Amino acid sequence: MRDKFIQSKLQSKILFSSGLSNLDIEIECFYGDAYLIGLVDNAETQNKLIELAKNTDGIRKIYTYLRTKKQSYECESFKILTDLKQNLFKDSIVEGTNVRVSVVGCDVVFSGVVDSIEQEKHAIWYAKHISGVEDVYSFLKVMN
């Protein structure tokens, strides 16, 4: 419950900061760690987001996967997201509901908590085998 409070606090700070938007940014919090994942207009925007996170009570550590927006992308991010989520929910090893999936440009970024390294490996395998995916990055935490 504390993580959701921290997440909401940071989202509010972003929403009420001049020149920033939550539109292309996903904020996740797990065990006091904040994850900023998404697309930004420029390095200045990225720095502002990180600074807001640093100044948010309760955040122990900040992880980022922030990329500068391009004019267009060679992939269909919504199709990547739906195909991948479909595969994860069907998989008997991966707990699809514990794995958050973000598509940043044509990259897949995982966050969340899994029970084993095998779950993480399965999720990454699926992502790498979806048409249009350029890169895969995992922030998944293995909790035994």
PDB file of C-alpha atoms in Angstrom:
ATOM      1  CA  MET A   1       0.000   0.000   0.000  1.00  0.00           C
ATOM      2  CA  ARG A   2       2.886   2.353   0.767  1.00  0.00           C
ATOM      3  CA  ASP A   3       4.252   1.931  -2.773  1.00  0.00           C
ATOM      4  CA  LYS A   4       0.936   3.033  -4.306  1.00  0.00           C
ATOM      5  CA  PHE A   5       1.002   6.148  -2.105  1.00  0.00           C
ATOM      6  CA  ILE A   6       4.562   7.000  -3.196  1.00  0.00           C
ATOM      7  CA  GLN A   7       3.627   6.360  -6.827  1.00  0.00           C
ATOM      8  CA  SER A   8       0.588   8.658  -6.574  1.00  0.00           C
ATOM      9  CA  LYS A   9       2.662  11.361  -4.900  1.00  0.00           C
ATOM     10  CA  LEU A  10       5.234  11.327  -7.717  1.00  0.00           C
ATOM     11  CA  GLN A  11       2.540  11.254 -10.419  1.00  0.00           C
ATOM     12  CA  SER A  12       0.901  14.298  -8.826  1.00  0.00           C
ATOM     13  CA  LYS A  13       4.208  16.168  -8.704  1.00  0.00           C
ATOM     14  CA  ILE A  14       4.717  15.501 -12.417  1.00  0.00           C
ATOM     15  CA  LEU A  15       1.162  16.501 -13.282  1.00  0.00           C
ATOM     16  CA  PHE A  16       1.488  19.839 -11.483  1.00  0.00           C
ATOM     17  CA  SER A  17       4.981  20.661 -12.784  1.00  0.00           C
ATOM     18  CA  SER A  18       5.225  23.133 -15.614  1.00  0.00           C
ATOM     19  CA  GLY A  19       6.379  21.543 -18.869  1.00  0.00           C
ATOM     20  CA  LEU A  20       5.978  17.935 -17.687  1.00  0.00           C
ATOM     21  CA  SER A  21       3.339  15.361 -18.534  1.00  0.00           C
ATOM     22  CA  ASN A  22       2.433  11.848 -17.405  1.00  0.00           C
ATOM     23  CA  LEU A  23       1.245  10.967 -20.907  1.00  0.00           C
ATOM     24  CA  ASP A  24       4.258   9.023 -22.171  1.00  0.00           C
ATOM     25  CA  ILE A  25       5.727   8.124 -18.764  1.00  0.00           C
ATOM     26  CA  GLU A  26       4.866   5.161 -16.573  1.00  0.00           C
ATOM     27  CA  ILE A  27       5.731   5.341 -12.915  1.00  0.00           C
ATOM     28  CA  GLU A  28       5.961   2.147 -10.889  1.00  0.00           C
ATOM     29  CA  CYS A  29       7.001   1.691  -7.268  1.00  0.00           C
ATOM     30  CA  PHE A  30       8.048  -1.577  -5.672  1.00  0.00           C
ATOM     31  CA  TYR A  31       9.466  -1.779  -2.149  1.00  0.00           C
ATOM     32  CA  GLY A  32      10.341   1.933  -2.122  1.00  0.00           C
ATOM     33  CA  ASP A  33      12.139   1.840  -5.471  1.00  0.00           C
ATOM     34  CA  ALA A  34      10.734   4.067  -8.229  1.00  0.00           C
ATOM     35  CA  TYR A  35      10.799   3.169 -11.909  1.00  0.00           C
ATOM     36  CA  LEU A  36      10.418   5.887 -14.539  1.00  0.00           C
ATOM     37  CA  ILE A  37       9.728   4.283 -17.902  1.00  0.00           C
ATOM     38  CA  GLY A  38       8.792   5.996 -21.136  1.00  0.00           C
ATOM     39  CA  LEU A  39       9.444   8.643 -23.719  1.00  0.00           C
ATOM     40  CA  VAL A  40      10.568  12.214 -23.047  1.00  0.00           C
ATOM     41  CA  ASP A  41      10.971  15.257 -25.300  1.00  0.00           C
ATOM     42  CA  ASN A  42      14.594  15.931 -24.358  1.00  0.00           C
ATOM     43  CA  ALA A  43      17.342  15.505 -21.762  1.00  0.00           C
ATOM     44  CA  GLU A  44      16.062  18.501 -19.788  1.00  0.00           C
ATOM     45  CA  THR A  45      12.685  16.835 -19.312  1.00  0.00           C
ATOM     46  CA  GLN A  46      14.398  13.619 -18.266  1.00  0.00           C
ATOM     47  CA  ASN A  47      16.479  15.487 -15.682  1.00  0.00           C
ATOM     48  CA  LYS A  48      13.374  17.222 -14.278  1.00  0.00           C
ATOM     49  CA  LEU A  49      11.601  13.867 -13.860  1.00  0.00           C
ATOM     50  CA  ILE A  50      14.570  12.347 -12.064  1.00  0.00           C
ATOM     51  CA  GLU A  51      14.900  15.406  -9.819  1.00  0.00           C
ATOM     52  CA  LEU A  52      11.212  15.194  -8.846  1.00  0.00           C
ATOM     53  CA  ALA A  53      11.662  11.519  -7.977  1.00  0.00           C
ATOM     54  CA  LYS A  54      14.763  12.293  -5.893  1.00  0.00           C
ATOM     55  CA  ASN A  55      12.749  14.840  -3.928  1.00  0.00           C
ATOM     56  CA  THR A  56       9.816  12.524  -3.218  1.00  0.00           C
ATOM     57  CA  ASP A  57       9.650  11.146   0.320  1.00  0.00           C
ATOM     58  CA  GLY A  58       9.708   7.374   0.527  1.00  0.00           C
ATOM     59  CA  ILE A  59      11.690   6.722  -2.643  1.00  0.00           C
ATOM     60  CA  ARG A  60      14.855   4.809  -1.816  1.00  0.00           C
ATOM     61  CA  LYS A  61      16.274   4.308  -5.296  1.00  0.00           C
ATOM     62  CA  ILE A  62      15.370   5.470  -8.810  1.00  0.00           C
ATOM     63  CA  TYR A  63      15.570   3.334 -11.932  1.00  0.00           C
ATOM     64  CA  THR A  64      14.985   4.837 -15.358  1.00  0.00           C
ATOM     65  CA  TYR A  65      14.321   3.688 -18.860  1.00  0.00           C
ATOM     66  CA  LEU A  66      13.663   7.042 -20.498  1.00  0.00           C
ATOM     67  CA  ARG A  67      14.243   7.567 -24.211  1.00  0.00           C
ATOM     68  CA  THR A  68      13.948  10.696 -26.337  1.00  0.00           C
ATOM     69  CA  LYS A  69      10.878  10.638 -28.588  1.00  0.00           C
ATOM     70  CA  LYS A  70      11.358  10.112 -32.309  1.00  0.00           C
ATOM     71  CA  GLN A  71       9.108  11.440 -35.075  1.00  0.00           C
ATOM     72  CA  SER A  72       7.906   7.928 -35.864  1.00  0.00           C
ATOM     73  CA  TYR A  73       8.610   4.295 -35.063  1.00  0.00           C
ATOM     74  CA  GLU A  74       8.898   1.264 -37.320  1.00  0.00           C
ATOM     75  CA  CYS A  75       6.717  -0.821 -35.010  1.00  0.00           C
ATOM     76  CA  GLU A  76       3.155  -0.885 -33.743  1.00  0.00           C
ATOM     77  CA  SER A  77       3.578  -0.502 -29.986  1.00  0.00           C
ATOM     78  CA  PHE A  78      -0.041  -1.415 -29.199  1.00  0.00           C
ATOM     79  CA  LYS A  79       0.269  -4.671 -31.167  1.00  0.00           C
ATOM     80  CA  ILE A  80       3.529  -5.510 -29.378  1.00  0.00           C
ATOM     81  CA  LEU A  81       1.854  -4.854 -26.017  1.00  0.00           C
ATOM     82  CA  THR A  82      -1.261  -6.926 -26.716  1.00  0.00           C
ATOM     83  CA  ASP A  83       0.650  -9.844 -28.286  1.00  0.00           C
ATOM     84  CA  LEU A  84       3.089  -9.960 -25.399  1.00  0.00           C
ATOM     85  CA  LYS A  85       0.454  -9.723 -22.667  1.00  0.00           C
ATOM     86  CA  GLN A  86      -1.530 -12.467 -24.372  1.00  0.00           C
ATOM     87  CA  ASN A  87       1.537 -14.743 -24.355  1.00  0.00           C
ATOM     88  CA  LEU A  88       2.371 -13.968 -20.728  1.00  0.00           C
ATOM     89  CA  PHE A  89      -1.156 -14.718 -19.497  1.00  0.00           C
ATOM     90  CA  LYS A  90      -1.201 -18.037 -21.351  1.00  0.00           C
ATOM     91  CA  ASP A  91       2.188 -19.115 -19.997  1.00  0.00           C
ATOM     92  CA  SER A  92       2.046 -21.584 -17.102  1.00  0.00           C
ATOM     93  CA  ILE A  93       5.349 -20.394 -15.605  1.00  0.00           C
ATOM     94  CA  VAL A  94       4.991 -16.600 -15.775  1.00  0.00           C
ATOM     95  CA  GLU A  95       2.536 -14.962 -13.412  1.00  0.00           C
ATOM     96  CA  GLY A  96       1.278 -12.441 -15.974  1.00  0.00           C
ATOM     97  CA  THR A  97      -0.462 -10.289 -13.400  1.00  0.00           C
ATOM     98  CA  ASN A  98       2.788  -9.651 -11.483  1.00  0.00           C
ATOM     99  CA  VAL A  99       4.663  -8.512 -14.575  1.00  0.00           C
ATOM    100  CA  ARG A 100       4.191  -4.964 -15.844  1.00  0.00           C
ATOM    101  CA  VAL A 101       4.892  -4.472 -19.533  1.00  0.00           C
ATOM    102  CA  SER A 102       5.778  -1.129 -21.077  1.00  0.00           C
ATOM    103  CA  VAL A 103       6.522  -0.460 -24.722  1.00  0.00           C
ATOM    104  CA  VAL A 104       8.923   2.451 -25.145  1.00  0.00           C
ATOM    105  CA  GLY A 105       9.225   3.200 -28.838  1.00  0.00           C
ATOM    106  CA  CYS A 106       9.843  -0.337 -30.116  1.00  0.00           C
ATOM    107  CA  ASP A 107      11.513  -1.563 -26.897  1.00  0.00           C
ATOM    108  CA  VAL A 108       9.844  -3.748 -24.281  1.00  0.00           C
ATOM    109  CA  VAL A 109      10.513  -2.921 -20.625  1.00  0.00           C
ATOM    110  CA  PHE A 110       9.439  -5.209 -17.791  1.00  0.00           C
ATOM    111  CA  SER A 111       8.896  -4.178 -14.194  1.00  0.00           C
ATOM    112  CA  GLY A 112       7.322  -5.932 -11.253  1.00  0.00           C
ATOM    113  CA  VAL A 113       7.980  -8.893  -9.035  1.00  0.00           C
ATOM    114  CA  VAL A 114       8.395 -12.551  -9.987  1.00  0.00           C
ATOM    115  CA  ASP A 115       8.981 -15.692  -7.934  1.00  0.00           C
ATOM    116  CA  SER A 116      11.892 -17.094  -9.937  1.00  0.00           C
ATOM    117  CA  ILE A 117      14.523 -16.284 -12.512  1.00  0.00           C
ATOM    118  CA  GLU A 118      12.700 -18.743 -14.797  1.00  0.00           C
ATOM    119  CA  GLN A 119       9.670 -16.454 -14.870  1.00  0.00           C
ATOM    120  CA  GLU A 120      11.870 -13.546 -15.906  1.00  0.00           C
ATOM    121  CA  LYS A 121      13.584 -15.648 -18.589  1.00  0.00           C
ATOM    122  CA  HIS A 122      10.226 -16.704 -20.030  1.00  0.00           C
ATOM    123  CA  ALA A 123       8.967 -13.121 -20.155  1.00  0.00           C
ATOM    124  CA  ILE A 124      12.135 -11.955 -21.924  1.00  0.00           C
ATOM    125  CA  TRP A 125      11.975 -14.878 -24.371  1.00  0.00           C
ATOM    126  CA  TYR A 126       8.424 -13.972 -25.369  1.00  0.00           C
ATOM    127  CA  ALA A 127       9.322 -10.302 -25.825  1.00  0.00           C
ATOM    128  CA  LYS A 128      12.320 -11.114 -28.021  1.00  0.00           C
ATOM    129  CA  HIS A 129      10.103 -13.231 -30.278  1.00  0.00           C
ATOM    130  CA  ILE A 130       7.432 -10.593 -30.964  1.00  0.00           C
ATOM    131  CA  SER A 131       7.582  -8.967 -34.366  1.00  0.00           C
ATOM    132  CA  GLY A 132       8.774  -5.349 -34.257  1.00  0.00           C
ATOM    133  CA  VAL A 133      10.540  -5.489 -30.876  1.00  0.00           C
ATOM    134  CA  GLU A 134      13.977  -3.889 -31.103  1.00  0.00           C
ATOM    135  CA  ASP A 135      15.255  -4.339 -27.545  1.00  0.00           C
ATOM    136  CA  VAL A 136      14.137  -5.871 -24.246  1.00  0.00           C
ATOM    137  CA  TYR A 137      15.011  -4.591 -20.786  1.00  0.00           C
ATOM    138  CA  SER A 138      14.010  -6.077 -17.450  1.00  0.00           C
ATOM    139  CA  PHE A 139      13.610  -4.376 -14.085  1.00  0.00           C
ATOM    140  CA  LEU A 140      11.913  -7.520 -12.723  1.00  0.00           C
ATOM    141  CA  LYS A 141      12.804  -8.332  -9.136  1.00  0.00           C
ATOM    142  CA  VAL A 142      13.029 -11.975  -8.153  1.00  0.00           C
ATOM    143  CA  MET A 143      11.484 -12.527  -4.725  1.00  0.00           C
ATOM    144  CA  ASN A 144      11.732 -16.016  -3.293  1.00  0.00           C
TER     145      ASN A 144
END
